[in-house]
Amino acid sequence: MKLLRIVIKGYKNYVNHTVDHVPIAYSKEICEAIVWAVKGCDLQGRTRTKKEFQWNTNETCVETTWMIREIPVTIMRSVSPRKSHLKLDDSLVTQNDVDKLFGPSDLFLSIFVPGFFVQCSPKRQRATLMSLLPKVDGASVLQLMDPQQCEWITNHSDPGAHLQDLRTVYQEWEEYTQDRQSQIKKLRVASHLNNQDCITELAGLKDHLQTTVAKSGPSKPDCLMEWEEELKELGDRYRSEHAQWHKLYSWRPLQHQDMEKRIRVLQEKKKSCQDLLDAGNQLRKDIERVRGQHGEDLACFAKEKAEEIKHLEGEIHRLQSKQAMHESAQRAQKKLPELEEKLHEAHEELAHLRIQIKAYETYFWRVAEFQVSSANKIMNLAEIKIQKRKLRGETVFQYKLLYEGRDYDFTLSDLTQISQELSRLEQKHVGFQYPVFNLVEPAQHVKNIIA
């Protein structure tokens, strides 16, 4: 693949710029324009939207002409405030149509843009490296394995899919084993419970509950009853005194001496009635105070009684459940040998599955080693390292690309060499080769190149 021509209109500082017979060494802006035309993204792989463009012109357009397998191909992308187009040889197409020619975006950018690969996440680096690894004949790998392992693997046309099936089955057997272990443990614990103590304690709690329910609240104070009787007597005396006062008040004596006596007696009666009223009011207040205190005592007693009843009922329910579990365990004791036998069979099945999974993982590990070894023979200063890791109980392979034995602190020249190494791998094993765009900025570290 070769880049033959670039036509840039209204892209950043380039109002109308054309380059024929493109040398793959130019500024970052030119590189970004090419990537945007082909992939619709920036140098970091982020899709660019209309809002990111500054409309100094009516339209932004980048046209690139490539030589792909001896056939010239023109990719043109344009965007304006109202519309956007992507054309392949003057025909409107989608991004998927362009990707069929140029392959995955991460692979294209990793080779075309120096520095893109090392800034990708480990997951994306792994996918890019795996797409460049050569195919390996499985028969040559099987020759290094045991006959039994070879038989397992050759019986399935897709070993990778079968490995996933084995892992799924293994997980199901693990869950089954955990359920059976929990069931057996509960039966054994329940069989050792002292049921007689439980029965005795349950009977005692039921008696205590009946006693608590039958309890009555605090009785009415004796003084309250006495005060009520005294209040009644005061009322009778007041009515009697008031009747005498009213009778005397209605009498009109004729003599002056009787008139003075009448006034004196009326005043005495009036004072006696008032004293009786005052004593009655004070006694009524005392009665209301004592009644209020008695009501609070009754409410407090009712609350404590309800709480105690609730606690006793909870304890009775717990003991009844414990007793029922014991009775159920006694009935289930006959099934315990059968459960233990099934658990033993499950452990044997798990062991057999572990052996098969280990065989498949060994097979894929050796395939990966063959692939990495073949790839490293093609590269000069770079090499791929592979390591095993455990992730959620499964063995996964971690790929890492090293340049001159390191994976950090790269210069611009190092990044360009890394892209060329990847391009060499692509040419050898994919039969297709992207050009490497040599950035000419004076930056020396990766963080300054595509940031």
C-alpha atoms as one frame of an Amber mdcrd trajectory, in Angstrom:
protein
   0.000   0.000   0.000   1.308   3.446  -0.961  -0.006   6.968  -0.429   0.119
   8.790  -3.792  -1.671  12.096  -3.331  -3.190  14.368  -0.687  -5.600  17.235
  -1.315  -6.546  19.302   1.750  -9.133  22.068   1.707 -10.119  24.091   4.758
  -8.512  21.752   7.295  -6.886  23.696  10.142  -4.185  25.961   8.629  -4.406
  24.410   5.166  -6.842  26.403   3.002  -5.957  24.630  -0.243  -2.994  22.279
  -0.120  -2.000  19.499  -2.506   0.912  17.051  -2.279   1.727  14.630  -5.127
   4.012  11.576  -4.800   3.751  11.907  -1.040   6.927  11.299   0.964   5.844
   9.622   4.193   7.509  12.237   6.345   5.504  15.333   7.114   3.956  17.398
   9.917   1.518  16.139  12.519  -1.328  18.167  10.934  -0.857  16.385   7.592
  -0.827  13.016   9.366  -3.979  13.924  11.271  -5.715  14.990   8.043  -4.889
  11.631   6.395  -6.136   9.654   9.414  -9.330  11.717   9.529  -9.968  11.117
   5.830  -9.534   7.354   6.135 -10.828   6.573   9.643 -12.781   9.685  10.701
 -10.788  10.007  13.937  -7.825  11.902  15.373  -4.346  10.556  16.090  -5.559
   9.042  19.366  -8.341   7.074  17.688 -11.210   9.273  18.957 -13.986   9.862
  16.458 -14.211  13.493  15.445 -17.641  15.195  15.324 -18.832  18.323  13.543
 -18.621  20.351  16.745 -14.829  19.932  16.823 -14.316  21.756  13.525 -13.871
  25.541  13.348 -15.720  26.762  10.320 -13.251  29.226   8.799 -14.399  27.954
   5.396 -17.684  26.657   4.055 -16.385  23.096   3.864 -13.560  20.953   5.232
 -12.397  18.310   2.785  -9.473  15.871   2.674  -8.918  13.618  -0.326  -6.281
  10.857  -0.313  -5.252   8.601  -3.180  -3.721   5.207  -2.363  -2.190   2.391
  -4.378  -3.693  -0.796  -2.942  -2.595  -4.046  -4.606  -1.599  -2.156  -7.766
  -5.024  -0.467  -7.957  -5.401   3.308  -7.308  -8.124   4.065  -4.748  -9.359
   7.529  -3.732 -10.840   8.175  -0.279 -12.462  11.566   0.228 -14.131  12.805
   3.418 -15.846  16.187   3.621 -17.843  17.916   6.323 -19.744  21.195   6.493
 -22.189  22.745   8.949 -25.101  21.087   7.104 -23.789  17.749   5.797 -20.918
  15.279   5.667 -19.792  12.821   2.970 -17.455   9.860   2.674 -16.631   8.779
  -0.868 -14.695   5.882  -2.329 -13.787   6.578  -5.966 -16.611   9.152  -6.267
 -19.180   6.753  -4.755 -20.828   7.464  -1.420 -19.889   4.760   1.087 -19.950
   4.105   4.826 -17.046   3.741   7.226 -17.505  -0.033   7.202 -16.848  -0.077
   3.440 -13.576   1.803   3.947 -12.594  -0.453   6.855 -12.863  -3.474   4.557
  -9.992  -1.978   2.554  -7.888  -0.594   5.409  -8.619  -3.119   8.150  -9.196
  -2.432  11.871  -8.577   1.103  13.064  -6.177   0.097  15.860  -3.990  -1.902
  13.466  -3.925   0.885  10.878  -3.112   3.596  13.429  -0.521   1.452  15.232
   1.518   1.244  12.024   0.706   4.487  10.234   0.997   6.764  13.301   4.201
   6.266  15.341   3.396   6.347  19.037  -0.242   5.266  18.780   0.442   1.642
  19.712   2.290   2.348  22.963  -0.522   4.621  24.196  -3.237   2.011  23.649
  -4.635   0.070  26.583  -3.133  -3.414  27.207  -6.334  -4.995  25.915  -6.130
  -3.137  22.581  -2.382  -3.815  22.283  -3.069  -7.512  22.819  -5.752  -7.543
  20.091  -3.435  -5.735  17.655  -0.502  -8.079  18.291  -2.696 -11.180  18.029
  -3.976 -10.013  14.630  -0.367  -9.889  13.390   0.757 -13.277  14.719   1.301
 -16.009  12.111  -0.915 -19.028  11.794   0.499 -22.191  13.324  -0.198 -25.755
  12.219  -1.857 -27.450  15.159  -0.454 -30.849  14.169   3.100 -29.724  14.884
   2.034 -28.633  18.367   0.138 -31.874  19.056   3.286 -33.882  18.373   4.758
 -32.449  21.578   1.772 -33.477  23.732   0.619 -36.736  25.349  -1.468 -39.140
  23.201  -4.469 -38.762  25.517  -4.324 -34.975  25.286  -3.970 -35.199  21.494
  -7.068 -37.383  21.320  -9.138 -34.915  23.333  -8.093 -31.981  21.157  -8.379
 -33.702  17.752 -11.919 -34.882  18.554 -13.195 -31.294  18.236 -12.994 -29.085
  15.180 -12.912 -25.892  17.296 -10.688 -26.420  20.367 -11.216 -22.827  21.554
 -15.002 -23.163  21.670 -14.717 -26.552  23.353 -12.407 -25.075  26.016 -15.063
 -22.479  26.833 -17.669 -25.272  27.046 -15.411 -27.181  29.445 -15.002 -24.094
  31.623 -18.761 -23.575  31.686 -19.359 -27.206  32.668 -16.630 -26.939  35.317
 -18.318 -23.883  36.817 -21.660 -25.730  36.943 -20.054 -28.721  38.684 -18.379
 -26.380  41.184 -21.739 -24.825  42.055 -23.281 -28.298  42.387 -20.436 -29.388
  44.697 -20.813 -26.304  46.899 -24.553 -26.921  47.245 -24.025 -30.542  48.223
 -21.292 -29.638  50.738 -23.563 -27.056  52.340 -26.449 -29.548  52.496 -24.287
 -32.256  54.101 -22.849 -29.777  56.610 -26.329 -28.673  57.697 -27.439 -32.291
  58.152 -24.415 -33.081  60.278 -24.848 -29.986  62.446 -28.559 -30.683  62.931
 -27.914 -34.303  63.871 -25.689 -33.187  66.776 -28.273 -30.848  68.291 -29.585
 -31.784  71.778 -33.277 -32.069  71.071 -34.271 -32.892  74.694 -32.868 -29.597
  75.980 -34.728 -27.853  73.183 -38.028 -29.484  74.197 -37.536 -28.587  77.876
 -36.638 -24.983  77.100 -39.589 -24.687  74.723 -42.055 -25.891  77.380 -40.612
 -23.414  79.915 -40.941 -20.534  77.476 -44.557 -21.406  76.720 -45.406 -21.406
  80.467 -43.609 -18.092  80.860 -45.596 -16.681  77.939 -48.919 -17.720  79.492
 -47.908 -16.157  82.808 -46.904 -12.944  81.090 -50.156 -12.730  79.118 -52.186
 -13.228  82.330 -50.403 -10.391  84.161 -52.549  -7.379  85.008 -51.320  -3.848
  85.402 -50.723  -1.950  88.627 -53.893  -1.560  90.776 -55.521   1.741  91.603
 -53.822   3.442  94.611 -55.710   3.176  97.946 -55.420   6.904  98.561 -57.281
   7.541  95.313 -60.294   5.606  96.510 -60.207   7.411  99.903 -59.964  10.801
  98.233 -62.907  10.033  95.989 -65.021   9.153  99.037 -63.869  12.299 100.833
 -64.702  14.401  97.739 -68.175  12.927  97.739 -68.641  13.826 101.452 -67.413
  17.369 100.813 -69.964  17.688  98.051 -72.790  16.554 100.341 -71.724  18.986
 103.085 -71.450  21.847 100.577 -74.964  21.235  99.252 -76.330  21.066 102.802
 -74.621  24.322 103.841 -75.724  26.019 100.639 -79.353  24.976 101.193 -79.295
  26.420 104.720 -77.737  29.646 103.420 -80.380  29.950 100.720 -83.222  29.312
 103.244 -81.864  31.913 105.646 -81.303  34.364 102.790 -84.981  34.104 101.853
 -86.184  34.897 105.422 -86.925  38.587 106.210 -87.182  39.178 109.985 -89.234
  42.107 111.286 -87.177  43.042 114.300 -83.802  44.731 114.110 -82.173  42.284
 116.480 -83.180  39.319 114.323 -81.907  41.169 111.232 -78.365  41.453 112.682
 -78.363  37.810 113.696 -79.477  36.816 110.183 -76.596  38.773 108.576 -74.052
  37.230 110.909 -75.282  33.690 110.239 -75.353  34.304 106.454 -71.687  35.366
 106.526 -70.735  32.273 108.517 -72.586  30.039 106.057 -70.967  31.802 103.120
 -67.480  31.292 104.575 -68.233  27.640 105.328 -69.401  27.066 101.699 -66.273
  28.756 100.321 -63.998  26.643 102.541 -65.766  23.512 101.348 -65.325  24.618
  97.703 -61.624  25.294  98.166 -61.068  21.963  99.885 -63.016  20.163  97.126
 -61.025  21.849  94.326 -57.709  20.989  95.948 -58.819  17.408  96.479 -59.988
  17.144  92.852 -56.549  18.313  91.628 -54.843  15.709  93.786 -57.163  13.019
  92.415 -56.452  14.047  88.785 -52.700  14.046  89.442 -52.764  10.561  90.957
 -55.029   9.289  88.167 -52.581  10.646  85.532 -49.642   8.970  87.231 -51.608
   5.730  87.425 -52.411   5.985  83.690 -48.735   6.450  82.840 -47.869   3.407
  84.967 -50.496   1.369  83.101 -49.133   2.482  79.680 -45.545   1.666  80.697
 -46.643  -1.731  81.968 -48.541  -2.452  78.725 -45.467  -1.519  76.638 -43.103
  -3.694  78.677 -45.607  -6.543  78.586 -45.911  -6.321  74.775 -42.118  -6.285
  74.360 -41.696  -9.282  76.626 -44.421 -11.200  74.799 -42.794 -10.398  71.448
 -39.399 -11.584  72.736 -40.868 -14.806  74.127 -42.739 -15.508  70.896 -39.507
 -14.987  68.936 -37.608 -17.389  71.171 -40.431 -19.931  70.902 -40.370 -19.614
  67.093 -36.589 -20.103  67.084 -36.810 -23.218  69.220 -39.680 -24.579  67.142
 -37.593 -24.069  63.986 -34.638 -25.722  65.666 -36.802 -28.644  66.715 -38.297
 -28.932  63.217 -34.798 -28.853  61.696 -33.698 -31.586  64.071 -36.699 -33.734
  63.167 -36.086 -33.094  59.465 -32.405 -33.955  59.899 -33.325 -37.184  61.629
 -35.506 -38.091  58.652 -32.784 -37.011  56.198 -30.030 -39.009  57.908 -30.947
 -41.913  55.655 -30.048 -39.772  52.597 -26.632 -38.733  53.959 -24.667 -41.681
  52.488 -26.260 -41.062  49.094 -25.366 -37.353  49.238 -21.777 -38.133  50.218
 -21.499 -40.569  47.319 -22.794 -37.925  44.870 -20.325 -35.407  46.314 -17.493
 -37.878  45.761 -18.602 -38.386  42.147 -18.730 -34.613  41.657 -15.149 -34.251
  42.941 -14.017 -36.945  40.519 -15.766 -35.181  37.643 -14.123 -31.887  38.603
 -10.704 -33.540  38.687 -11.292 -35.011  35.218 -12.425 -31.635  33.871  -9.350
 -29.933  35.369  -7.105 -32.391  33.511  -8.888 -31.686  30.209  -8.853 -27.905
  30.726  -5.151 -28.069  31.608  -4.493 -30.014  28.389  -6.308 -27.435  26.249
  -4.555 -24.538  28.013  -1.202 -26.254  27.418  -2.083 -26.673  23.752  -3.009
 -23.016  23.309   0.050 -21.905  25.280   2.352 -23.841  22.975   0.507 -22.486
  19.935   1.027 -18.962  21.294   4.715 -19.701  21.937   5.130 -20.919  18.345
   3.393 -17.788  17.034   5.467 -15.418  19.153   8.678 -17.225  18.253   7.879
 -16.960  14.519   7.006 -13.264  14.859  10.182 -12.471  16.785  12.313 -14.038
  14.031  10.921 -11.482  11.577  11.490  -8.414  13.748  14.944  -6.991  14.343
  15.050  -4.785  17.445  11.550  -5.511  18.762  10.205  -8.665  20.328   6.909
  -9.909  21.725   6.805 -11.303  25.242   4.008 -13.578  26.404   3.037 -14.389
  29.981   0.362 -16.439  31.711  -2.073 -14.793  34.093  -4.990 -15.991  36.178
  -8.135 -13.926  35.684 -11.288 -14.993  37.562  -9.929 -18.511  37.801  -9.107
 -18.774  34.075  -5.675 -18.760  32.441  -5.221 -15.876  29.995  -2.224 -14.844
  27.906  -0.723 -11.376  28.185   1.186 -10.047  25.181   3.691  -7.202  25.452
   5.855  -5.605  22.747   9.383  -4.648  23.802  11.794  -2.499  21.817  15.433
  -3.025  22.655  14.266  -4.809  25.807  12.058  -1.978  27.187   8.459  -0.818
  26.911   8.813   2.802  28.066  10.721   6.079  27.483  10.680   5.859  23.681
  12.064   8.563  21.407  10.436   9.572  18.154  12.942   7.418  16.279  12.087
   4.432  18.505   8.373   4.872  17.874   8.931   4.998  14.135  11.004   1.804
  14.324   8.234   0.101  16.328   5.695   0.985  13.624   8.047  -0.357  10.953
   8.482  -3.603  12.897   4.705  -3.999  13.070   4.473  -3.182   9.357   7.026
  -5.895   8.623   4.948  -8.399  10.581   1.833  -7.348   8.704   3.533  -7.790
   5.328   4.846 -11.241   6.265   1.791 -12.805   7.848  -1.186 -10.779   6.601
   0.065 -10.107   3.081  -0.709  -6.417   3.397   1.466  -3.500   4.492   0.537
  -0.026   5.704   3.041   2.771   5.202   4.643   4.365   8.264   4.182   8.138
   8.540   7.449   9.628   9.813   6.552  12.582  11.981   9.146  15.357  11.695
   8.445  17.313  14.888  11.440  17.690  17.199   9.581  15.979  20.053  11.588
  13.274  21.771   9.022  11.500  23.939   5.798   9.738  23.147   3.657  12.015
  25.331   4.520  14.967  23.055   3.833  13.221  19.761   0.113  12.476  19.516
  -1.198  14.221  22.662
